[in-house]
Amino acid sequence: MDLDARRLLLVEDDRRLSQLLVRLLTTEGYDVVPVYDGQAGLHHGLTGRWDALVIDRTLPAMEGVDLVRRLRSRGITTPTMLLTARGTTEDRVEGLDAGAEDYVVKPFDSDELLARLRALLRRHSDTSAVIDLGGRRLDVASRRVLSPDADPVELSAQECALLRIIAANPGRVRSREELHRRIFQNADSPNAVDTYVYYLRRKLGAGMIRTVRGLGYQLGAT
Amino acid sequence: MDLDARRLLLVEDDRRLSQLLVRLLTTEGYDVVPVYDGQAGLHHGLTGRWDALVIDRTLPAMEGVDLVRRLRSRGITTPTMLLTARGTTEDRVEGLDAGAEDYVVKPFDSDELLARLRALLRRHSDTSAVIDLGGRRLDVASRRVLSPDADPVELSAQECALLRIIAANPGRVRSREELHRRIFQNADSPNAVDTYVYYLRRKLGAGMIRTVRGLGYQLGAT
DNA sequence: CCGGCCTCTGAGGTTGCTCTGAGATTCAGT
DNA sequence: ACTGAATCTCAGAGCAACCTCAGAGGCCGG
């Protein structure tokens, strides 16, 4: 077995298609694990370590788009490709805005799927489980903030997702809209982002997150 | 005039399509610069600061795919979207493997293009405009003035806008009228510019902005 | 079924920004 | 030095953006 192989989670209910994809991707050198419904996909997506997710849009137990949304809302940012039979624009837009990085319309061509997968993995090669916060560190896997001279601070899923986005790029200011879209997509209150910033500050100190009035938030002490 | 708009370089030789795209993207709040052949695209891609590139595949002087390849080979990693008329798989694969992040097949749907662009920009995140102030630097994105040997100085929106205009051309003198027109659109008091110059001097030192009596203001002597 | 944690809502309270206006100060020309 | 014009200084009203936090409802393990 290839220890450096990219690990893919394949969520596809059609057994025949699933088998076909497993064979194709395995031949290309990927390490593929197939599951056959949304619940299993959610479970493995949340608990496993994956380089990319390949998810069918139409699944029993949970729509593919909902699966992506739920994973994103739990702080999982693994790059994701949707397989979709429907080619309508609204479907595509919905998929992309749910947080999927890409989609492929069935029936698709093997070479195209592989090319898109390569492109997906290429730009997401910076997945480090530990993010530097300037002095402290965010361990995404265990959702804890570790500091050299204090006890670890435990974060909830949403807190972690928020901090992760802000910390991904220390110099950059993230707008409320972006944060809301990426984390609280099924929240009506535009205030949710503020609230979680408040929670994080309460746990980590006010200096952790800087407010840029009218623009958004930024990692503090940069 | 949106100072925080995302900057897009559009490389499209078909004037009609180009104009259409400029209008669409501008309406969405992007800051779009159109060029009409590969050479110009290469030049601007190498020298300008862009948040994303939108490139037609079929161009005079240089193919779109070659343009992407050449930009990538020079270390330009700006996220890129290809527009392609041909929908064959080999074309798509070639485009993606050349380093393009995404492609859209013509004729394309506006909503889809915009959704893909959002997805593209969402995952790329390290661009920020920094203006030299002679020793210190103005980070427009986070509205701060950074200096090598002091804490950052935070600016308000108006302060930043004012300093940005003055600092854009160090030698040039900006009249009160111009500054007032560009920043204090709905302010009655002709004194507003003076006030904000005062605020900036208070935060950054009197030498930052020089008064040219009777004419206006200018970036202070380095 | 219960209790605890997490998520999101909504309603104040507070802060910081914007712009105004008026007096103080500087400047150029006489 | 005198004078009028240009510029500087600064306190404060009004307002939007932001913060704070209690609580309702959801989810999950016991």
GROMACS .gro file of N, CA and C in nm, chain A residues 45-178:
model
  402
   45GLY      N    1  -1.682   1.182   0.726
   45GLY     CA    2  -1.629   1.315   0.697
   45GLY      C    3  -1.587   1.388   0.824
   46LEU      N    4  -1.664   1.366   0.930
   46LEU     CA    5  -1.634   1.435   1.056
   46LEU      C    6  -1.517   1.371   1.129
   47THR      N    7  -1.506   1.240   1.120
   47THR     CA    8  -1.410   1.170   1.205
   47THR      C    9  -1.280   1.133   1.133
   48GLY      N   10  -1.287   1.107   1.004
   48GLY     CA   11  -1.168   1.061   0.933
   48GLY      C   12  -1.077   1.173   0.889
   49ARG      N   13  -0.961   1.136   0.840
   49ARG     CA   14  -0.870   1.235   0.782
   49ARG      C   15  -0.866   1.214   0.632
   50TRP      N   16  -0.910   1.312   0.556
   50TRP     CA   17  -0.925   1.298   0.412
   50TRP      C   18  -0.856   1.412   0.339
   51ASP      N   19  -0.807   1.379   0.221
   51ASP     CA   20  -0.748   1.484   0.137
   51ASP      C   21  -0.854   1.548   0.049
   52ALA      N   22  -0.957   1.471   0.018
   52ALA     CA   23  -1.067   1.527  -0.059
   52ALA      C   24  -1.191   1.440  -0.042
   53LEU      N   25  -1.308   1.502  -0.061
   53LEU     CA   26  -1.434   1.429  -0.057
   53LEU      C   27  -1.498   1.434  -0.195
   54VAL      N   28  -1.550   1.320  -0.238
   54VAL     CA   29  -1.625   1.315  -0.364
   54VAL      C   30  -1.765   1.270  -0.327
   55ILE      N   31  -1.863   1.356  -0.351
   55ILE     CA   32  -1.997   1.333  -0.298
   55ILE      C   33  -2.102   1.343  -0.408
   56ASP      N   34  -2.187   1.243  -0.414
   56ASP     CA   35  -2.299   1.247  -0.507
   56ASP      C   36  -2.405   1.344  -0.453
   57ARG      N   37  -2.471   1.410  -0.544
   57ARG     CA   38  -2.572   1.507  -0.500
   57ARG      C   39  -2.698   1.440  -0.448
   58THR      N   40  -2.736   1.331  -0.515
   58THR     CA   41  -2.860   1.265  -0.477
   58THR      C   42  -2.828   1.139  -0.397
   59LEU      N   43  -2.861   1.148  -0.269
   59LEU     CA   44  -2.827   1.039  -0.178
   59LEU      C   45  -2.949   1.002  -0.095
   60PRO      N   46  -2.957   0.877  -0.051
   60PRO     CA   47  -3.061   0.844   0.046
   60PRO      C   48  -3.021   0.903   0.182
   61ALA      N   49  -3.118   0.936   0.261
   61ALA     CA   50  -3.097   0.982   0.400
   61ALA      C   51  -3.050   1.128   0.407
   62MET      N   52  -2.978   1.177   0.307
   62MET     CA   53  -2.935   1.316   0.313
   62MET      C   54  -2.887   1.362   0.176
   63GLU      N   55  -2.934   1.478   0.134
   63GLU     CA   56  -2.888   1.531   0.007
   63GLU      C   57  -2.738   1.563   0.013
   64GLY      N   58  -2.673   1.551  -0.100
   64GLY     CA   59  -2.530   1.580  -0.104
   64GLY      C   60  -2.499   1.723  -0.062
   65VAL      N   61  -2.583   1.816  -0.108
   65VAL     CA   62  -2.560   1.956  -0.074
   65VAL      C   63  -2.572   1.978   0.076
   66ASP      N   64  -2.671   1.914   0.136
   66ASP     CA   65  -2.687   1.927   0.281
   66ASP      C   66  -2.569   1.867   0.355
   67LEU      N   67  -2.521   1.757   0.301
   67LEU     CA   68  -2.404   1.693   0.362
   67LEU      C   69  -2.286   1.790   0.364
   68VAL      N   70  -2.262   1.855   0.250
   68VAL     CA   71  -2.152   1.951   0.242
   68VAL      C   72  -2.174   2.063   0.343
   69ARG      N   73  -2.295   2.111   0.347
   69ARG     CA   74  -2.327   2.222   0.436
   69ARG      C   75  -2.301   2.182   0.582
   70ARG      N   76  -2.345   2.064   0.618
   70ARG     CA   77  -2.329   2.021   0.757
   70ARG      C   78  -2.182   2.000   0.792
   71LEU      N   79  -2.108   1.947   0.698
   71LEU     CA   80  -1.965   1.930   0.723
   71LEU      C   81  -1.899   2.066   0.741
   72ARG      N   82  -1.931   2.159   0.653
   72ARG     CA   83  -1.872   2.293   0.662
   72ARG      C   84  -1.910   2.360   0.793
   73SER      N   85  -2.034   2.338   0.834
   73SER     CA   86  -2.080   2.404   0.956
   73SER      C   87  -2.012   2.345   1.079
   74ARG      N   88  -1.952   2.229   1.065
   74ARG     CA   89  -1.880   2.170   1.177
   74ARG      C   90  -1.730   2.196   1.167
   75GLY      N   91  -1.694   2.284   1.075
   75GLY     CA   92  -1.554   2.323   1.069
   75GLY      C   93  -1.470   2.235   0.977
   76ILE      N   94  -1.534   2.145   0.904
   76ILE     CA   95  -1.460   2.060   0.811
   76ILE      C   96  -1.441   2.135   0.679
   77THR      N   97  -1.317   2.157   0.641
   77THR     CA   98  -1.294   2.235   0.519
   77THR      C   99  -1.227   2.152   0.409
   78THR      N  100  -1.228   2.023   0.428
   78THR     CA  101  -1.171   1.934   0.326
   78THR      C  102  -1.230   1.967   0.189
   79PRO      N  103  -1.144   1.979   0.086
   79PRO     CA  104  -1.194   2.014  -0.047
   79PRO      C  105  -1.291   1.909  -0.098
   80THR      N  106  -1.396   1.954  -0.159
   80THR     CA  107  -1.508   1.867  -0.192
   80THR      C  108  -1.553   1.883  -0.335
   81MET      N  109  -1.578   1.770  -0.398
   81MET     CA  110  -1.632   1.772  -0.534
   81MET      C  111  -1.768   1.706  -0.536
   82LEU      N  112  -1.864   1.772  -0.596
   82LEU     CA  113  -1.999   1.716  -0.605
   82LEU      C  114  -2.018   1.649  -0.740
   83LEU      N  115  -2.084   1.535  -0.738
   83LEU     CA  116  -2.126   1.471  -0.863
   83LEU      C  117  -2.275   1.497  -0.878
   84THR      N  118  -2.315   1.550  -0.991
   84THR     CA  119  -2.456   1.583  -1.005
   84THR      C  120  -2.510   1.540  -1.139
   85ALA      N  121  -2.632   1.484  -1.133
   85ALA     CA  122  -2.696   1.443  -1.257
   85ALA      C  123  -2.764   1.562  -1.321
   86ARG      N  124  -2.823   1.644  -1.235
   86ARG     CA  125  -2.892   1.762  -1.288
   86ARG      C  126  -2.788   1.867  -1.326
   87GLY      N  127  -2.812   1.928  -1.440
   87GLY     CA  128  -2.714   2.025  -1.485
   87GLY      C  129  -2.763   2.168  -1.478
   88THR      N  130  -2.877   2.189  -1.412
   88THR     CA  131  -2.931   2.324  -1.413
   88THR      C  132  -2.843   2.419  -1.333
   89THR      N  133  -2.850   2.545  -1.371
   89THR     CA  134  -2.764   2.644  -1.310
   89THR      C  135  -2.790   2.660  -1.162
   90GLU      N  136  -2.918   2.658  -1.123
   90GLU     CA  137  -2.947   2.678  -0.981
   90GLU      C  138  -2.881   2.570  -0.898
   91ASP      N  139  -2.885   2.447  -0.948
   91ASP     CA  140  -2.822   2.338  -0.876
   91ASP      C  141  -2.674   2.364  -0.858
   92ARG      N  142  -2.612   2.405  -0.967
   92ARG     CA  143  -2.467   2.429  -0.960
   92ARG      C  144  -2.436   2.540  -0.861
   93VAL      N  145  -2.511   2.647  -0.874
   93VAL     CA  146  -2.487   2.761  -0.785
   93VAL      C  147  -2.505   2.720  -0.641
   94GLU      N  148  -2.612   2.644  -0.616
   94GLU     CA  149  -2.639   2.601  -0.479
   94GLU      C  150  -2.524   2.518  -0.425
   95GLY      N  151  -2.476   2.428  -0.507
   95GLY     CA  152  -2.365   2.343  -0.466
   95GLY      C  153  -2.240   2.422  -0.432
   96LEU      N  154  -2.207   2.514  -0.518
   96LEU     CA  155  -2.086   2.592  -0.496
   96LEU      C  156  -2.100   2.680  -0.372
   97ASP      N  157  -2.216   2.741  -0.357
   97ASP     CA  158  -2.234   2.830  -0.244
   97ASP      C  159  -2.247   2.754  -0.113
   98ALA      N  160  -2.284   2.627  -0.121
   98ALA     CA  161  -2.290   2.547   0.001
   98ALA      C  162  -2.150   2.522   0.055
   99GLY      N  163  -2.051   2.541  -0.030
   99GLY     CA  164  -1.915   2.525   0.017
   99GLY      C  165  -1.836   2.422  -0.061
  100ALA      N  166  -1.900   2.360  -0.159
  100ALA     CA  167  -1.826   2.266  -0.243
  100ALA      C  168  -1.728   2.343  -0.329
  101GLU      N  169  -1.614   2.285  -0.354
  101GLU     CA  170  -1.514   2.353  -0.434
  101GLU      C  171  -1.541   2.337  -0.583
  102ASP      N  172  -1.606   2.228  -0.620
  102ASP     CA  173  -1.622   2.199  -0.761
  102ASP      C  174  -1.736   2.100  -0.780
  103TYR      N  175  -1.782   2.085  -0.901
  103TYR     CA  176  -1.879   1.980  -0.928
  103TYR      C  177  -1.853   1.925  -1.066
  104VAL      N  178  -1.902   1.804  -1.087
  104VAL     CA  179  -1.893   1.741  -1.219
  104VAL      C  180  -2.031   1.690  -1.253
  105VAL      N  181  -2.073   1.714  -1.376
  105VAL     CA  182  -2.205   1.672  -1.418
  105VAL      C  183  -2.198   1.532  -1.479
  106LYS      N  184  -2.287   1.446  -1.431
  106LYS     CA  185  -2.295   1.310  -1.486
  106LYS      C  186  -2.375   1.314  -1.617
  107PRO      N  187  -2.344   1.235  -1.717
  107PRO     CA  188  -2.231   1.142  -1.717
  107PRO      C  189  -2.101   1.217  -1.744
  108PHE      N  190  -1.999   1.184  -1.671
  108PHE     CA  191  -1.875   1.259  -1.683
  108PHE      C  192  -1.766   1.172  -1.744
  109ASP      N  193  -1.664   1.242  -1.787
  109ASP     CA  194  -1.552   1.176  -1.850
  109ASP      C  195  -1.445   1.147  -1.746
  110SER      N  196  -1.385   1.032  -1.752
  110SER     CA  197  -1.285   0.993  -1.652
  110SER      C  198  -1.171   1.094  -1.646
  111ASP      N  199  -1.119   1.131  -1.761
  111ASP     CA  200  -1.005   1.222  -1.764
  111ASP      C  201  -1.041   1.355  -1.700
  112GLU      N  202  -1.162   1.402  -1.727
  112GLU     CA  203  -1.202   1.530  -1.671
  112GLU      C  204  -1.212   1.521  -1.520
  113LEU      N  205  -1.273   1.414  -1.472
  113LEU     CA  206  -1.286   1.397  -1.327
  113LEU      C  207  -1.148   1.396  -1.262
  114LEU      N  208  -1.056   1.324  -1.323
  114LEU     CA  209  -0.922   1.315  -1.266
  114LEU      C  210  -0.851   1.450  -1.270
  115ALA      N  211  -0.870   1.521  -1.379
  115ALA     CA  212  -0.806   1.653  -1.392
  115ALA      C  213  -0.859   1.748  -1.286
  116ARG      N  214  -0.989   1.746  -1.267
  116ARG     CA  215  -1.049   1.834  -1.167
  116ARG      C  216  -1.003   1.796  -1.027
  117LEU      N  217  -0.990   1.668  -1.006
  117LEU     CA  218  -0.945   1.621  -0.876
  117LEU      C  219  -0.802   1.667  -0.850
  118ARG      N  220  -0.719   1.656  -0.952
  118ARG     CA  221  -0.581   1.703  -0.938
  118ARG      C  222  -0.578   1.852  -0.906
  119ALA      N  223  -0.660   1.928  -0.979
  119ALA     CA  224  -0.665   2.073  -0.956
  119ALA      C  225  -0.712   2.103  -0.814
  120LEU      N  226  -0.808   2.024  -0.769
  120LEU     CA  227  -0.864   2.043  -0.635
  120LEU      C  228  -0.757   2.019  -0.529
  121LEU      N  229  -0.685   1.909  -0.546
  121LEU     CA  230  -0.584   1.873  -0.446
  121LEU      C  231  -0.465   1.968  -0.451
  122ARG      N  232  -0.435   2.015  -0.572
  122ARG     CA  233  -0.318   2.101  -0.587
  122ARG      C  234  -0.334   2.229  -0.508
  123ARG      N  235  -0.451   2.288  -0.514
  123ARG     CA  236  -0.465   2.418  -0.449
  123ARG      C  237  -0.497   2.404  -0.301
  124HIS      N  238  -0.521   2.284  -0.258
  124HIS     CA  239  -0.554   2.266  -0.117
  124HIS      C  240  -0.444   2.190  -0.047
  125SER      N  241  -0.321   2.212  -0.087
  125SER     CA  242  -0.211   2.131  -0.035
  125SER      C  243  -0.157   2.186   0.096
  126ASP      N  244  -0.220   2.290   0.146
  126ASP     CA  245  -0.166   2.354   0.266
  126ASP      C  246  -0.242   2.315   0.392
  127THR      N  247  -0.304   2.199   0.390
  127THR     CA  248  -0.389   2.160   0.502
  127THR      C  249  -0.304   2.116   0.621
  128SER      N  250  -0.281   2.208   0.709
  128SER     CA  251  -0.212   2.171   0.831
  128SER      C  252  -0.313   2.169   0.943
  129ALA      N  253  -0.306   2.068   1.023
  129ALA     CA  254  -0.406   2.050   1.126
  129ALA      C  255  -0.388   2.152   1.238
  130VAL      N  256  -0.269   2.211   1.248
  130VAL     CA  257  -0.242   2.307   1.353
  130VAL      C  258  -0.215   2.444   1.290
  131ILE      N  259  -0.290   2.543   1.334
  131ILE     CA  260  -0.278   2.677   1.278
  131ILE      C  261  -0.217   2.770   1.382
  132ASP      N  262  -0.122   2.847   1.339
  132ASP     CA  263  -0.053   2.939   1.429
  132ASP      C  264  -0.140   3.061   1.456
  133LEU      N  265  -0.147   3.096   1.583
  133LEU     CA  266  -0.227   3.213   1.621
  133LEU      C  267  -0.137   3.324   1.673
  134GLY      N  268  -0.010   3.311   1.648
  134GLY     CA  269   0.081   3.411   1.702
  134GLY      C  270   0.100   3.393   1.851
  135GLY      N  271   0.181   3.293   1.889
  135GLY     CA  272   0.199   3.265   2.031
  135GLY      C  273   0.125   3.139   2.070
  136ARG      N  274  -0.003   3.138   2.041
  136ARG     CA  275  -0.080   3.018   2.069
  136ARG      C  276  -0.106   2.941   1.940
  137ARG      N  277  -0.161   2.822   1.952
  137ARG     CA  278  -0.185   2.740   1.835
  137ARG      C  279  -0.326   2.683   1.839
  138LEU      N  280  -0.388   2.676   1.725
  138LEU     CA  281  -0.521   2.615   1.714
  138LEU      C  282  -0.506   2.476   1.656
  139ASP      N  283  -0.541   2.374   1.736
  139ASP     CA  284  -0.542   2.238   1.686
  139ASP      C  285  -0.684   2.208   1.639
  140VAL      N  286  -0.700   2.205   1.507
  140VAL     CA  287  -0.834   2.193   1.451
  140VAL      C  288  -0.895   2.057   1.482
  141ALA      N  289  -0.811   1.954   1.478
  141ALA     CA  290  -0.863   1.819   1.497
  141ALA      C  291  -0.928   1.803   1.635
  142SER      N  292  -0.862   1.852   1.737
  142SER     CA  293  -0.916   1.835   1.872
  142SER      C  294  -0.993   1.959   1.918
  143ARG      N  295  -0.998   2.058   1.831
  143ARG     CA  296  -1.069   2.183   1.860
  143ARG      C  297  -1.023   2.245   1.991
  144ARG      N  298  -0.893   2.259   2.002
  144ARG     CA  299  -0.840   2.322   2.122
  144ARG      C  300  -0.736   2.427   2.086
  145VAL      N  301  -0.730   2.529   2.170
  145VAL     CA  302  -0.625   2.629   2.156
  145VAL      C  303  -0.520   2.601   2.261
  146LEU      N  304  -0.398   2.578   2.214
  146LEU     CA  305  -0.291   2.540   2.305
  146LEU      C  306  -0.197   2.657   2.324
  147SER      N  307  -0.160   2.681   2.448
  147SER     CA  308  -0.061   2.786   2.472
  147SER      C  309   0.050   2.730   2.560
  148PRO      N  310   0.169   2.785   2.545
  148PRO     CA  311   0.286   2.733   2.616
  148PRO      C  312   0.271   2.737   2.768
  149ASP      N  313   0.202   2.838   2.816
  149ASP     CA  314   0.200   2.857   2.961
  149ASP      C  315   0.059   2.865   3.019
  150ALA      N  316  -0.031   2.786   2.961
  150ALA     CA  317  -0.165   2.783   3.018
  150ALA      C  318  -0.234   2.655   2.973
  151ASP      N  319  -0.345   2.627   3.040
  151ASP     CA  320  -0.419   2.508   3.003
  151ASP      C  321  -0.482   2.526   2.865
  152PRO      N  322  -0.504   2.415   2.796
  152PRO     CA  323  -0.573   2.425   2.666
  152PRO      C  324  -0.714   2.480   2.683
  153VAL      N  325  -0.759   2.552   2.583
  153VAL     CA  326  -0.896   2.603   2.583
  153VAL      C  327  -0.976   2.525   2.481
  154GLU      N  328  -1.087   2.470   2.523
  154GLU     CA  329  -1.169   2.391   2.432
  154GLU      C  330  -1.268   2.480   2.359
  155LEU      N  331  -1.285   2.454   2.232
  155LEU     CA  332  -1.377   2.534   2.151
  155LEU      C  333  -1.492   2.448   2.101
  156SER      N  334  -1.607   2.510   2.082
  156SER     CA  335  -1.717   2.440   2.017
  156SER      C  336  -1.691   2.436   1.867
  157ALA      N  337  -1.773   2.361   1.796
  157ALA     CA  338  -1.753   2.345   1.652
  157ALA      C  339  -1.757   2.478   1.579
  158GLN      N  340  -1.856   2.559   1.612
  158GLN     CA  341  -1.871   2.687   1.544
  158GLN      C  342  -1.760   2.784   1.580
  159GLU      N  343  -1.725   2.784   1.706
  159GLU     CA  344  -1.615   2.870   1.749
  159GLU      C  345  -1.489   2.834   1.672
  160CYS      N  346  -1.464   2.704   1.661
  160CYS     CA  347  -1.344   2.657   1.593
  160CYS      C  348  -1.347   2.693   1.445
  161ALA      N  349  -1.462   2.675   1.383
  161ALA     CA  350  -1.475   2.706   1.241
  161ALA      C  351  -1.447   2.854   1.216
  162LEU      N  352  -1.501   2.938   1.303
  162LEU     CA  353  -1.483   3.082   1.288
  162LEU      C  354  -1.337   3.120   1.306
  163LEU      N  355  -1.277   3.071   1.412
  163LEU     CA  356  -1.138   3.105   1.439
  163LEU      C  357  -1.047   3.052   1.328
  164ARG      N  358  -1.081   2.938   1.277
  164ARG     CA  359  -1.000   2.878   1.172
  164ARG      C  360  -0.997   2.964   1.047
  165ILE      N  361  -1.111   3.014   1.009
  165ILE     CA  362  -1.117   3.098   0.889
  165ILE      C  363  -1.038   3.226   0.910
  166ILE      N  364  -1.058   3.286   1.026
  166ILE     CA  365  -0.989   3.412   1.053
  166ILE      C  366  -0.839   3.391   1.063
  167ALA      N  367  -0.800   3.277   1.121
  167ALA     CA  368  -0.657   3.252   1.144
  167ALA      C  369  -0.587   3.200   1.019
  168ALA      N  370  -0.665   3.155   0.922
  168ALA     CA  371  -0.604   3.097   0.803
  168ALA      C  372  -0.513   3.198   0.736
  169ASN      N  373  -0.550   3.325   0.746
  169ASN     CA  374  -0.472   3.429   0.683
  169ASN      C  375  -0.463   3.550   0.774
  170PRO      N  376  -0.357   3.559   0.850
  170PRO     CA  377  -0.348   3.660   0.955
  170PRO      C  378  -0.369   3.803   0.907
  171GLY      N  379  -0.322   3.835   0.789
  171GLY     CA  380  -0.331   3.973   0.745
  171GLY      C  381  -0.468   4.012   0.696
  172ARG      N  382  -0.547   3.914   0.664
  172ARG     CA  383  -0.669   3.944   0.591
  172ARG      C  384  -0.788   3.972   0.681
  173VAL      N  385  -0.873   4.063   0.637
  173VAL     CA  386  -0.995   4.096   0.709
  173VAL      C  387  -1.110   4.020   0.647
  174ARG      N  388  -1.182   3.946   0.729
  174ARG     CA  389  -1.295   3.868   0.679
  174ARG      C  390  -1.424   3.941   0.709
  175SER      N  391  -1.506   3.957   0.608
  175SER     CA  392  -1.631   4.030   0.628
  175SER      C  393  -1.732   3.943   0.703
  176ARG      N  394  -1.822   4.011   0.771
  176ARG     CA  395  -1.931   3.940   0.836
  176ARG      C  396  -2.005   3.852   0.737
  177GLU      N  397  -2.025   3.904   0.617
  177GLU     CA  398  -2.101   3.829   0.517
  177GLU      C  399  -2.030   3.698   0.484
  178GLU      N  400  -1.900   3.707   0.462
  178GLU     CA  401  -1.826   3.585   0.428
  178GLU      C  402  -1.835   3.484   0.541
   0.00000   0.00000   0.00000
